Coordinates of C-alpha atoms in Angstrom, one line a residue:
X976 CA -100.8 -37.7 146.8
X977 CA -101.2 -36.6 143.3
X978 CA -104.4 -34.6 142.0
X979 CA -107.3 -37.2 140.4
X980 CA -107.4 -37.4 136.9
X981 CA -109.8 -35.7 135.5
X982 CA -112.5 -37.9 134.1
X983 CA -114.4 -36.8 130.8
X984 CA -118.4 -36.6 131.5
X985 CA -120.7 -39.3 130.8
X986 CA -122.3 -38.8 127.5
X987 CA -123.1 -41.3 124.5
X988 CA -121.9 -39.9 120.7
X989 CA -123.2 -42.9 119.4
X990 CA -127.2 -41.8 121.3
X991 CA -126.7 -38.4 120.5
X992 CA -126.3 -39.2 116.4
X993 CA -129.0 -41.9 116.9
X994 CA -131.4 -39.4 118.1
X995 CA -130.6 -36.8 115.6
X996 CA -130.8 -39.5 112.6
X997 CA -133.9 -40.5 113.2
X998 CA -135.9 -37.4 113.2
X999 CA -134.0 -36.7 110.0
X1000 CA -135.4 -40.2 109.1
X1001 CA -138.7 -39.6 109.8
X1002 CA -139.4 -35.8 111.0
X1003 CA -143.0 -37.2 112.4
X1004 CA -140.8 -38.9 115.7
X1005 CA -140.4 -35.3 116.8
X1006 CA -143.5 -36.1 118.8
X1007 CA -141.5 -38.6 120.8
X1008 CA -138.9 -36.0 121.8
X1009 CA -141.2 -33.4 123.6
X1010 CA -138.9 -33.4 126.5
X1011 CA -135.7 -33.6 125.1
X1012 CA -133.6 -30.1 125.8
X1013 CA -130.2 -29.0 124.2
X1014 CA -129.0 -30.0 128.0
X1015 CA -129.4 -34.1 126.8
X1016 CA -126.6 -33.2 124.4
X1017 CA -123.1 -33.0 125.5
X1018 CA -121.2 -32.8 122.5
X1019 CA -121.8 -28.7 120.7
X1020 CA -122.2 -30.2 117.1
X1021 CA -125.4 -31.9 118.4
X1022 CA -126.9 -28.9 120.4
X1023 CA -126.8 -26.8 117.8
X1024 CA -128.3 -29.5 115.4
X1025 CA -130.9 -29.7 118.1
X1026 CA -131.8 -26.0 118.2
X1027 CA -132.3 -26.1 114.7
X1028 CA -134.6 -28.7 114.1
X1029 CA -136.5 -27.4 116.8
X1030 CA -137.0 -23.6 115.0
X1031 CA -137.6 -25.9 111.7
X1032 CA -140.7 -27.2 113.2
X1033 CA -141.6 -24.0 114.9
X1034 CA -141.6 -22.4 111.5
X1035 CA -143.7 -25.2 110.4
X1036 CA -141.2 -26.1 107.1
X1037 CA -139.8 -29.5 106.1
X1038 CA -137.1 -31.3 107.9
X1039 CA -134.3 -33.0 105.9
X1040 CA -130.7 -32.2 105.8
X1041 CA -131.6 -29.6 103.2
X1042 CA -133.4 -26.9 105.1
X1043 CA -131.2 -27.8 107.7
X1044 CA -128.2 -27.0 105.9
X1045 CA -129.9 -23.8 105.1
X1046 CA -131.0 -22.8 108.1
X1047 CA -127.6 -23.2 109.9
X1048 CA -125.8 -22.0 107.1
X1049 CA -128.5 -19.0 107.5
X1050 CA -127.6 -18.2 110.7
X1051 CA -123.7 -18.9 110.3
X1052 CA -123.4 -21.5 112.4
X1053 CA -122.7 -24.2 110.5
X1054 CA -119.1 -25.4 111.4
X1055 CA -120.1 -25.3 114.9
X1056 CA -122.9 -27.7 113.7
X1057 CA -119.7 -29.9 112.2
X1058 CA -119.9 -28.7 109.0
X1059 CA -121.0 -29.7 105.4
X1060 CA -119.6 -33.6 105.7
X1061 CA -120.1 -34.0 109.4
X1062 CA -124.3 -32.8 108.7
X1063 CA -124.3 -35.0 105.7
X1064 CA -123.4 -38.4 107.1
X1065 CA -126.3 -37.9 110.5
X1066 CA -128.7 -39.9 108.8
X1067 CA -126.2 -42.6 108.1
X1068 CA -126.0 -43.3 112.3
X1069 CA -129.2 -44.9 112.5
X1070 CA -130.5 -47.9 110.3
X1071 CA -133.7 -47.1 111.2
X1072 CA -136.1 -44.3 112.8
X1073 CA -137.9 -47.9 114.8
X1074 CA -134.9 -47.3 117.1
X1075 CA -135.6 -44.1 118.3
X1076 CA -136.6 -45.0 122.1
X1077 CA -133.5 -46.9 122.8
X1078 CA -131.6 -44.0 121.9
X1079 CA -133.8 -41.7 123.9
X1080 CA -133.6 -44.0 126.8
X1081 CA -129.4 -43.7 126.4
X1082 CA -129.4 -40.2 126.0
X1083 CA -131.7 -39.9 129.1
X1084 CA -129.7 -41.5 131.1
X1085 CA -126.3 -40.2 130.3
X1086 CA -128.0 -36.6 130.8
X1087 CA -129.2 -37.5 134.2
X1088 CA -125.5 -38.9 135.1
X1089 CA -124.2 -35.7 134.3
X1090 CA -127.0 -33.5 136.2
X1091 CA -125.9 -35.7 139.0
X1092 CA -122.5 -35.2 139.1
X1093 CA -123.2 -31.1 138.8
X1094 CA -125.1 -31.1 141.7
X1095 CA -122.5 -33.1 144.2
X1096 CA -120.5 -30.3 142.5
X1097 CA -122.5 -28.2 143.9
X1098 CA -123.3 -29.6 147.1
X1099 CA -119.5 -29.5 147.6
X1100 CA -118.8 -26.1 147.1
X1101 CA -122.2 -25.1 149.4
X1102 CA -120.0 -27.1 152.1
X1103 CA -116.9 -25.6 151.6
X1104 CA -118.3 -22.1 151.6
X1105 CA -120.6 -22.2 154.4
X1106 CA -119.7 -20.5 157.1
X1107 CA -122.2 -21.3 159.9
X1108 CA -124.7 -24.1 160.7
X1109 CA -124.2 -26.4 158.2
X1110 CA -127.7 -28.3 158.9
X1111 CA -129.1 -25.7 156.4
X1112 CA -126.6 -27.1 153.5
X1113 CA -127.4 -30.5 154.3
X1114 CA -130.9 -29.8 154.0
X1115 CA -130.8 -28.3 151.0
X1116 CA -128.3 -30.8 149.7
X1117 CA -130.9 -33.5 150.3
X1118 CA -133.7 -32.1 148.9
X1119 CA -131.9 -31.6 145.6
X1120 CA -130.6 -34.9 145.8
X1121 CA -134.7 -36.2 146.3
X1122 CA -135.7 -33.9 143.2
X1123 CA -132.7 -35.4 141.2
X1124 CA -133.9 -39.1 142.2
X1125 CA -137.5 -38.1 140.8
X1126 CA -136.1 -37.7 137.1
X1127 CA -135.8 -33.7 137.3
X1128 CA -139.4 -33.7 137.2
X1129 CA -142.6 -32.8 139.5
X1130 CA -142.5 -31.1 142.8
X1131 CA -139.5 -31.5 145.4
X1132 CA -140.8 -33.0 149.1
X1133 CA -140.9 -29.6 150.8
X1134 CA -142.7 -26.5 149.6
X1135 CA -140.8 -24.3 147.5
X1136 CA -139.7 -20.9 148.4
X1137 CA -138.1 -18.7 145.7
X1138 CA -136.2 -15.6 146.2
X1139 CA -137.7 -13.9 142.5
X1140 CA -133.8 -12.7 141.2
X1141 CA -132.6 -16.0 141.5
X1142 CA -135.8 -17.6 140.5
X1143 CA -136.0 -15.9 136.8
X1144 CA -131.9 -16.1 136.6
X1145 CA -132.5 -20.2 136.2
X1146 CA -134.4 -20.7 133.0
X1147 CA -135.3 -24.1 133.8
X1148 CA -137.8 -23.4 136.6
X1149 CA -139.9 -22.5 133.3
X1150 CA -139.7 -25.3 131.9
X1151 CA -143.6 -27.0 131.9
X1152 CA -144.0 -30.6 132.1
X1153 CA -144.0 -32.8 128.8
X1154 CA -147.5 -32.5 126.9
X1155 CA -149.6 -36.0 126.6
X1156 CA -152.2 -33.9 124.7
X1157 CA -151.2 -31.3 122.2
X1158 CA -153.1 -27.7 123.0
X1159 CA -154.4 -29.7 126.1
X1160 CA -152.9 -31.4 128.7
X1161 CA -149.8 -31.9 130.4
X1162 CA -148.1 -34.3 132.7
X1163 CA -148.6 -33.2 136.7
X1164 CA -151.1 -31.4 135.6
X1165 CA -155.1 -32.4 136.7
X1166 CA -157.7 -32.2 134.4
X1167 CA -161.3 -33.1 134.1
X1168 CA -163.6 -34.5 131.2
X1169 CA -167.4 -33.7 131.7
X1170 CA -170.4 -34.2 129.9
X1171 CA -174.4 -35.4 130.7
X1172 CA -174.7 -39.0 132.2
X1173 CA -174.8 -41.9 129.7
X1174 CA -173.2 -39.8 126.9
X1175 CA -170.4 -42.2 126.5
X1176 CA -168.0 -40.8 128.6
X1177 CA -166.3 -44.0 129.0
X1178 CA -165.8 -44.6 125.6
X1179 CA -164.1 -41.3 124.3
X1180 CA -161.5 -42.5 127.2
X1181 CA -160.5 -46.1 126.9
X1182 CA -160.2 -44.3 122.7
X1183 CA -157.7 -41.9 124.6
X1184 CA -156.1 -44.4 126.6
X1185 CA -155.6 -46.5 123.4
X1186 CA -154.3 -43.4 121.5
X1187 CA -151.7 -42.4 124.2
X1188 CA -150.3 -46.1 124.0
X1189 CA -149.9 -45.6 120.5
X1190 CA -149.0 -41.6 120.5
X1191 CA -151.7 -40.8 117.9
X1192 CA -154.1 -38.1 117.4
X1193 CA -157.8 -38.4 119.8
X1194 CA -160.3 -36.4 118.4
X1195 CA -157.5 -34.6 116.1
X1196 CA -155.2 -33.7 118.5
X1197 CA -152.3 -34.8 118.2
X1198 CA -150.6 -36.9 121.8
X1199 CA -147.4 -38.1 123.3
X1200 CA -146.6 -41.6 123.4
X1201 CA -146.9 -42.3 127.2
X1202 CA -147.6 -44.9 129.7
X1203 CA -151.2 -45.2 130.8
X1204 CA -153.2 -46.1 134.5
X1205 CA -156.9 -46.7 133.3
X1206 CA -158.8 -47.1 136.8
X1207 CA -162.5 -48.0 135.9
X1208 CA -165.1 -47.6 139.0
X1209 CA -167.8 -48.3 136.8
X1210 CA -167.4 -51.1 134.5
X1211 CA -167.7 -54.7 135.0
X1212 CA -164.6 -56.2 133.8
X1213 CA -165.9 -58.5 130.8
X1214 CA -167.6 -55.2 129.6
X1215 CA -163.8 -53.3 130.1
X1216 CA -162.9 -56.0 127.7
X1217 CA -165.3 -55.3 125.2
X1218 CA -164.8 -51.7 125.2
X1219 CA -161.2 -51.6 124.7
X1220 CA -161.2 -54.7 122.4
X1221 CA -163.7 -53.0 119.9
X1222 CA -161.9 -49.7 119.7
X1223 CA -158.4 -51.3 119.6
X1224 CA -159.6 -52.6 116.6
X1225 CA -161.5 -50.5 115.0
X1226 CA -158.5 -48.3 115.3
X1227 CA -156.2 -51.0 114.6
X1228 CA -154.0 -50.5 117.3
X1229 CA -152.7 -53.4 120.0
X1230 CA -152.4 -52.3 122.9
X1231 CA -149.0 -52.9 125.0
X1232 CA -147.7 -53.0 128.2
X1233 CA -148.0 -49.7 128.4
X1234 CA -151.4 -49.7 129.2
X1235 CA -152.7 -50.7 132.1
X1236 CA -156.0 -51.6 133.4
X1237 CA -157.2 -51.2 137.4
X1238 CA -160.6 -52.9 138.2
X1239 CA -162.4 -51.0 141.1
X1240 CA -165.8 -51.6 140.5
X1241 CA -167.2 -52.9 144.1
X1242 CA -164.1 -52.0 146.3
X1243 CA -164.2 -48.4 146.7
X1244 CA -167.3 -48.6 149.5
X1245 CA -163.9 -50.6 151.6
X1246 CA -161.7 -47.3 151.5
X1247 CA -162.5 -43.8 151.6
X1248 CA -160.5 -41.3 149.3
X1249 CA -157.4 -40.8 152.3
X1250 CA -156.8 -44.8 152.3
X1251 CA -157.7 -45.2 148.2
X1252 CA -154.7 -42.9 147.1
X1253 CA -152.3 -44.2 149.8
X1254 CA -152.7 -48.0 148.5
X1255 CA -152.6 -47.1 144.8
X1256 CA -149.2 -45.2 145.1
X1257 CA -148.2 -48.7 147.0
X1258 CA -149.8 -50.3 144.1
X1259 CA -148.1 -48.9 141.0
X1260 CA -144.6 -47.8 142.7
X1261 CA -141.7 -47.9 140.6
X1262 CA -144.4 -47.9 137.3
X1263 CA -143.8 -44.7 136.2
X1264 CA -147.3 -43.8 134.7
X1265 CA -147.5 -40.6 132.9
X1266 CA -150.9 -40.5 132.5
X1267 CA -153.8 -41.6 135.0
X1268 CA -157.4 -41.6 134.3
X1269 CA -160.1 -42.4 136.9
X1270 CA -163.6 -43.2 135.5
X1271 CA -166.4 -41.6 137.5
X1272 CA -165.2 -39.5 140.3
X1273 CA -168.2 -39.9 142.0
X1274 CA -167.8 -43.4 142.8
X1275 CA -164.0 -43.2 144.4
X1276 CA -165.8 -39.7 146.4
X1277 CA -167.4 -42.3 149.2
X1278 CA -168.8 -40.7 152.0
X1279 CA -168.3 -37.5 150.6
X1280 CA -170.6 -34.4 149.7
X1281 CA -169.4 -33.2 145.8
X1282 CA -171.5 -30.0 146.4
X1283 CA -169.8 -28.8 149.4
X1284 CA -166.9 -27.0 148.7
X1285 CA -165.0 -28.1 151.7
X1286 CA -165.3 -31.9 150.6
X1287 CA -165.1 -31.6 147.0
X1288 CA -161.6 -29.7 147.5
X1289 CA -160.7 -32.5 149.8
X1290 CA -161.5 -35.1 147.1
X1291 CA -159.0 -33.1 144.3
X1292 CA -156.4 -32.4 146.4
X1293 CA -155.8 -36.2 147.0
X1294 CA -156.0 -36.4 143.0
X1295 CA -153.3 -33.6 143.1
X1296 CA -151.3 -34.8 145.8
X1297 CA -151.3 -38.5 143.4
X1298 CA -150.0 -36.4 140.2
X1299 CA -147.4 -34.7 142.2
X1300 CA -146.0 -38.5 143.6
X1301 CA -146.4 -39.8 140.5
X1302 CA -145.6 -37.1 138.5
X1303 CA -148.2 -38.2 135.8
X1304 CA -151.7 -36.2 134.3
X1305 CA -154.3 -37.0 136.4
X1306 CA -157.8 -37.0 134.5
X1307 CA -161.1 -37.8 135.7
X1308 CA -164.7 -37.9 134.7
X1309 CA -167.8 -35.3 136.1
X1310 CA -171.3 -35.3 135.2
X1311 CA -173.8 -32.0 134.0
X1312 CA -176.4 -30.8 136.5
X1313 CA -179.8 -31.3 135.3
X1314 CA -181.6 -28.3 133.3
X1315 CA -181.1 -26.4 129.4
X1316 CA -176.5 -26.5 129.3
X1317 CA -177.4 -24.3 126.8
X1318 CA -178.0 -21.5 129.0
X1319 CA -174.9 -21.8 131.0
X1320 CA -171.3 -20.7 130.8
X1321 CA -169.3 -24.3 129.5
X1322 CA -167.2 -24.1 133.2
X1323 CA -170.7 -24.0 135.2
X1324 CA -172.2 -26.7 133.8
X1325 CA -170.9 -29.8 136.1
X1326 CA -173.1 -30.8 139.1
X1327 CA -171.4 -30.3 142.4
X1328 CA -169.8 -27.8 144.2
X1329 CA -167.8 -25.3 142.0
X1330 CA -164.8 -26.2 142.9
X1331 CA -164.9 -28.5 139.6
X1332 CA -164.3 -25.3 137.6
X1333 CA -161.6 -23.8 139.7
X1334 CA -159.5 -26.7 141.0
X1335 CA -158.9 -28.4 137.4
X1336 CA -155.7 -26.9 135.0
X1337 CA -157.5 -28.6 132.2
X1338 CA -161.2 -28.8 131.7
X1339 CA -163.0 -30.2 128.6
X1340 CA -167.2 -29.9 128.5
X1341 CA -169.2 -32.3 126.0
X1342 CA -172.0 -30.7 125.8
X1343 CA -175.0 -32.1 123.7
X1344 CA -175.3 -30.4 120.0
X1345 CA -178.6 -30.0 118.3
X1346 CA -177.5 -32.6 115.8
X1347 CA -178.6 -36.2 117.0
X1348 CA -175.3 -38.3 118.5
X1349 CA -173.4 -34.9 118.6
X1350 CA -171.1 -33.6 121.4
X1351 CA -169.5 -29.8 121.2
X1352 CA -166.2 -30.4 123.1
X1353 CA -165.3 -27.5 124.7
X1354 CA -161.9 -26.7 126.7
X1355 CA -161.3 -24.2 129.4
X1356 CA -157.2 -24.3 129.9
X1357 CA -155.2 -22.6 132.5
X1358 CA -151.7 -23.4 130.8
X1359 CA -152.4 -23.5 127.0
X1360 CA -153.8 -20.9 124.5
X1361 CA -157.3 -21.0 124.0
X1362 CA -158.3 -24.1 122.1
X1363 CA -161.4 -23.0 119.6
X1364 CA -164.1 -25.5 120.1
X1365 CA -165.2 -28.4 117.9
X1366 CA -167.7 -30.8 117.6
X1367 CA -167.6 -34.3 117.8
X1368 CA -170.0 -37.3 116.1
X1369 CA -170.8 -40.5 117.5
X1370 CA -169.8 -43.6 114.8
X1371 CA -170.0 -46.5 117.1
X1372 CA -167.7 -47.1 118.6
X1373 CA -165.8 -43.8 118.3
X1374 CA -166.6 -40.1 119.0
X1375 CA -165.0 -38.5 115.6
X1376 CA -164.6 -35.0 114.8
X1377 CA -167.0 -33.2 112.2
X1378 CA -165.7 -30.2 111.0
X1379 CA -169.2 -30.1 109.5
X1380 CA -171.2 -28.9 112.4
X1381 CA -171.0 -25.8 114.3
X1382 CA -170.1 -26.0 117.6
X1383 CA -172.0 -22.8 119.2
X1384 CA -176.0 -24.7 118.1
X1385 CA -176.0 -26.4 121.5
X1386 CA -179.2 -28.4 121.7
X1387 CA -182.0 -26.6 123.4
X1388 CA -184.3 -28.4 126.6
X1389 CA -188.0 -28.4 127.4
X1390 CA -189.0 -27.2 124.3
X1391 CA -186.4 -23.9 124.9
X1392 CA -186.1 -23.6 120.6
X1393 CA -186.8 -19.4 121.2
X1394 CA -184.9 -19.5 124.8
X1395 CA -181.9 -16.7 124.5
X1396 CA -178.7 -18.2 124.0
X1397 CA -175.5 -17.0 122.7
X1398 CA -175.3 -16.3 118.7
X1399 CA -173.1 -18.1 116.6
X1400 CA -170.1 -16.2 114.7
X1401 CA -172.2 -15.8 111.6
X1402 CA -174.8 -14.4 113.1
X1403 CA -172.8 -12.3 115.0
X1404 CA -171.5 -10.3 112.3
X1405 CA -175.0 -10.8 110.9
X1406 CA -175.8 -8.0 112.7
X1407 CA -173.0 -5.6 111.6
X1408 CA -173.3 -3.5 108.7
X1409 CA -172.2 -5.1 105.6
X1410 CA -171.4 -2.0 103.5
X1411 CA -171.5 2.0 104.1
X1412 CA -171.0 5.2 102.4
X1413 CA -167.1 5.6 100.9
X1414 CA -167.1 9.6 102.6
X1415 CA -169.2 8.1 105.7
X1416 CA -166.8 4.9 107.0
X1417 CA -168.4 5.8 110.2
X1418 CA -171.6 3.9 108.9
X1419 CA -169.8 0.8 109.0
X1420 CA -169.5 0.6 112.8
X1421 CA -172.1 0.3 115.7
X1422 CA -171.7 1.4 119.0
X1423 CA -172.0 -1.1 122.1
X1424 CA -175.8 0.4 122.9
X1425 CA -176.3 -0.8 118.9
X1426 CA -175.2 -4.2 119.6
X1427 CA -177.1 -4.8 123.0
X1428 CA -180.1 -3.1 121.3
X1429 CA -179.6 -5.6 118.1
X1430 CA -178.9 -8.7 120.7
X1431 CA -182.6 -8.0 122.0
X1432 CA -183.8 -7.9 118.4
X1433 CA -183.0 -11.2 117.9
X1434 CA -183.3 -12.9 121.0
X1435 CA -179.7 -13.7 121.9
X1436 CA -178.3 -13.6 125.3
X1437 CA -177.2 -10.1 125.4
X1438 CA -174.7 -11.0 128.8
X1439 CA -172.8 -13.0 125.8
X1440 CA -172.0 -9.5 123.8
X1441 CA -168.8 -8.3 125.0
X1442 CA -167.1 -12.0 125.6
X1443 CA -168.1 -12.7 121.7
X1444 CA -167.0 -9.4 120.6
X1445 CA -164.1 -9.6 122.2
X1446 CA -163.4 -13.3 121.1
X1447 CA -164.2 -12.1 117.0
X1448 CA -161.5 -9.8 117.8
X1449 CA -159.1 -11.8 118.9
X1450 CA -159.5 -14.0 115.9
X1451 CA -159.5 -10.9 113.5
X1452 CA -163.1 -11.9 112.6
X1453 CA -163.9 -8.0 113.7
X1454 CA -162.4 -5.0 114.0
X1455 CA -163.1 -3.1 117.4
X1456 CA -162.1 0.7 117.7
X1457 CA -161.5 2.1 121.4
X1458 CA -160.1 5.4 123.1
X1459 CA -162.8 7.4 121.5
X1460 CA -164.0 10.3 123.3
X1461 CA -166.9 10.0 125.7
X1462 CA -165.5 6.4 126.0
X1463 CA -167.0 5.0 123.2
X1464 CA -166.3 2.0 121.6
X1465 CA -167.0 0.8 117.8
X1466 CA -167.1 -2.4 116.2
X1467 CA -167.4 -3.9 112.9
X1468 CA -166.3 -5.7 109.7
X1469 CA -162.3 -5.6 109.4
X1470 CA -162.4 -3.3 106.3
X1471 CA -165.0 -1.1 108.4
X1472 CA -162.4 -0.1 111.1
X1473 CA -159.9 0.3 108.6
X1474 CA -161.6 2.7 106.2
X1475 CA -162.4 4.1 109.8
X1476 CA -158.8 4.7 111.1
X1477 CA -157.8 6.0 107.7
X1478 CA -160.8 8.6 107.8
X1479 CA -159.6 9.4 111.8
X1480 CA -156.1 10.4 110.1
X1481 CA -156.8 12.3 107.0
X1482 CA -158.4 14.9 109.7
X1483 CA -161.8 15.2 107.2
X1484 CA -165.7 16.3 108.6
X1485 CA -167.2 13.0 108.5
X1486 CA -171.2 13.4 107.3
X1487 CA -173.4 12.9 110.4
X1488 CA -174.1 9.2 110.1
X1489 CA -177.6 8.0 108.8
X1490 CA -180.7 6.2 110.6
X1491 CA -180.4 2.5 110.0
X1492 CA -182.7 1.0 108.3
X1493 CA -184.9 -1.0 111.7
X1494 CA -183.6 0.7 114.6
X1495 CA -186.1 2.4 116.8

C-alpha cells in the first residue's frame, strides 16, 4: 500500500489578509482581536505582521503601513514579513474594516482545525509509545479531546495536576482568558459590583450590558464586543423595558441578538441555588455567552444565610462552577452594610459574610461621594494592576465619569463631618515639608513617628498612613528612603529624597536638623 499523501494544513490566506487589512483599515478593531495569537496564523508573512502590530499598540504609536514598515524594517525582519510590495498591497485584501468578524470567525475556525489535528498527532504517538496500561493514554486522550471541544478555553472536566517543568515549558497555560473590561474583568473570571441599596445599581448594568453588545467604553473603560446573559431577579419586566430602552437611546445604540434578557422576578422562591444553575446551563446550552450578569444576588440566595460563611461560599461556588461550564464572566450585584462606608476599608464594606471580599477575582465598590448623585467607584482586582479610583455622576439615565471630583471625599454619616477618615493625596503631602535648607536636605523628610504624630494633628485615620504612603510611592507622588540605620524610614517630596541621596553620597556632616515649626 503506498504511504498517504501528505495533505497541507487547514488554513485560509484569504482570512489571514482579511484580518490584517482591516486593523490597517481602521487600527480601533484591534479591540475585537483580544484573543487572536500568532498561532491563528499559518502562513510566517502573517505572524510576523501580527507580532508587529501588536508591539505597535503596546508602544502606544500609530498603526498604518508606515510605522509598520518601520518597525519591521527596524528589527530586520522585513522579507520574512513579505517584503516591501507584499506589506504594501494588505490593505487592498479587504474592501472594508465592517468585515472584520467574518474573517475572525474563518480564521478561528481554520486555527481550531489545525489544533485538532496536532492533538490526534499527539494522541497517536502517546499510543505508540506507551508501554504499559494504556487506560492512562486513553484518559488523557479524552480529556484533551473535551478541552479541545470547549474552544481551547476554560477549565478541562477533571482537576488539573501539573508537574511545574512541564508546566512553565508550555507558554500557553499563561495565557488569561479574553478581557470584556479593559483594566477589569475577564472572561471565567467572577466578579462582583456593590454599592448601598437603591443607588441604581441596576442601571450602571443594563448601561454595561448595552456597552458590551456594542464593544464601547462604560464608565471610560474601554470593553470587548461580547455576547451578553442579563438575568434580572428584581425588575418587573415592563420596567426591564424601560430601562434598557432609555439607555439604548440615550446612548444611541440598538441592541442585537447578542444581548439577551432572562426574567426571574417571582420564580426563584421554586428553586434553590443547586437546581437554579442546573436549569440555566440547560437553558442557554449551545449560546455561548461571554458575559453573565445576575441582578441582586440576594434574591437567587433562597433559603440561604449570606452572613455565614459556609452558605455564602456555597452560593459563589455555584456562580463559579456556571463560569467554568460556560466559560463566560460571571458578575453579580451585593449591597453595603448599614453604618458611615467612610470608615471602612472599600473590600469590607458589603453586608454578609466576608466571603464577598475573598471569593470575587474582580470587585468594584460604589460608594457614596460627598457630592450629591456621586458614586466613587472603586476596584479591588486579583488579576489586573491596580486600577486608580474615579468618580462617577448620576445624569439620568447614566452614571458618567467626572474627572472633576475627587474620589477619596467619601460622604460622611450621622453627622460624622470631624469623624477620622483617610486624607486625600493633597492633603497628604500637605503635611510634608515644602522646602528646606540647600546644606540641610535632611529637613525635607519626616520620619514615620512625624507622620503618625501629624495624622493625629489633623484628625485623619492614622491606620491609613503606611497604605497611603506606600501608594504615593508607587505613583512617584513621594519619595520614601529606607535601609537607614536604627531602621528608620523617611519620606517626602520627590526632589526631597533626591537632594537626600545626593547628600548620603557626597559623604558631608549634615547640620543637625531644626525644630519644625508646630511639633510638640
Amino acid at each position: 500500500m503506498s504511504a498517504p499523501l501528505e495533505r497541507p494544513l487547514p488554513h485560509s490566506s484569504e482570512a489571514e489578509q482579511g484580518v490584517l487589512a482591516c486593523v490597517l483599515l481602521a487600527p480601533e478593531r484591534l479591540n475585537e482581536c483580544r484573543d487572536v495569537t500568532r498561532e491563528w496564523f499559518h502562513d510566517l508573512r502573517h505572524q510576523t505582521v501580527w507580532k508587529y502590530l501588536q508591539e505597535l499598540r503596546k508602544e502606544d504609536k500609530p498603526i498604518d503601513v508606515i510605522t509598520l514598515h518601520i518597525a519591521l524594517t527596524d528589527a530586520a525582519v522585513l522579507q520574512m514579513a513579505g517584503g516591501d510590495e507584499y506589506l504594501a498591497s494588505l490593505p487592498d485584501k479587504a474592501p472594508s474594516a465592517a468585515n472584520l468578524p467574518a474573517y475572525l470567525k474563518e480564521l478561528e475556525d481554520k486555527f481550531r482545525a489545525r489544533k485538532a489535528i496536532e492533538t490526534c498527532d499527539e494522541i497517536k504517538k502517546a499510543v505508540y509509545d506507551q508501554t504499559g496500561n494504556i487506560g492512562s493514554v486513553v484518559k488523557a486522550a479524552g480529556e484533551a479531546l473535551t478541552y479541545l471541544a470547549r474552544g481551547g478555553e476554560g477549565e478541562p472536566t477533571v482537576p488539573q495536576i501539573f508537574q511545574a517543568n512541564t508546566f512553565l515549558a508550555q507558554p500557553a497555560n499563561g495565557v488569561m482568558p479574553a478581557v470584556l473590561i479593559e483594566n477589569f474583568f475577564h472572561k471565567g473570571t467572577l466578579g462582583m459590583i456593590s454599592s448601598a441599596s437603591k443607588a441604581r445599581k441596576t442601571w450602571i448594568l443594563y448601561h454595561l450590558a448595552l456597552c458590551l453588545d456594542a464593544g464601547i467604553p462604560w464608565l471610560g473603560l474601554p470593553t470587548r464586543k461580547a455576547r451578553v446573559l442579563f438575568i434580572d431577579c428584581e425588575l418587573l419586566v415592563p420596567a426591564m423595558w424601560q430601562r434598557l430602552n432609555i439607555i439604548a437611546q440615550k446612548i444611541d445604540v440598538a441592541p442585537s441578538d447578542n444581548l439577551t434578557l432572562l426574567s426571574m422576578r417571582g420564580y426563584l422562591n421554586l428553586m434553590a441555588m443547586d437546581k437554579l444553575i442546573p436549569w440555566l446551563l440547560g437553558r442557554i446550552k449551545g449560546q455561548e455567552f461571554d458575559t453573565i450578569i445576575l441582578d441582586p444576588l440576594y434574591k437567587a440566595a433562597v433559603g440561604k444565610d449570606e452572613n455565614a460563611a459556609g452558605d455564602l461560599s456555597g452560593i459563589l461556588s455555584h456562580l463559579e462552577y456556571l463560569s467554568r461550564e460556560t466559560r463566560a464572566g460571571v458578575l453579580y450585584t451585593g449591597h453595603f452594610s448599614k453604618g458611615n462606608q467612610s470608615q471602612k476599608a472599600a473590600i469590607d464594606r458589603t453586608s454578609g459574610s466576608g466571603v464577598h471580599a475573598r471569593y470575587p477575582d474582580t470587585l468594584a465598590m460604589l460608594t457614596e461621594h460627598e457630592e450629591k448623585d456621586a458614586l466613587t467607584f472603586e476596584a479591588v482586582l486579583r488579576n489586573f494592576p491596580e486600577l486608580p479610583p474615579f468618580v462617577i455622576r448620576w445624569n439620568y439615565p447614566l452614571w458618567v465619569p467626572d474627572a472633576e471630583l475627587d474620589p477619596q471625599r467619601l460622604k460622611q454619616r450621622n453627622g460624622a463631618t470631624d469623624s477620622k477618615r483617610e486624607p486625600t493625596e493633597t492633603e497628604f503631602l500637605a503635611l510634608l515639608p515644602a522646602t528646606w535648607p540647600a546644606e540641610s536636605p535632611r529637613e525635607g523628610l519626616i520620619g514615620n513617628a512625624e507622620l503618625l504624630a501629624a495624622f493625629a494633628r489633623c484628625r485623619y485615620d492614622k491606620n491609613t498612613a503606611a497604605g497611603m504612603r506606600d501608594r504615593m510611592e508607587r505613583k512617584g507622588i513621594i519619595g520614601v528612603v529606607r535601609g537607614l540605620p536604627h531602621n528608620l524610614t523617611l519620606m517626602g517630596r520627590p526632589e526631597a529624597k533626591t537632594a537626600f541621596e545626593a547628600w548620603q553620597e557626597s559623604g558631608q556632616e549634615q547640620p543637625k536638623p531644626s525644630k519644625r515649626k508646630g511639633k510638640k
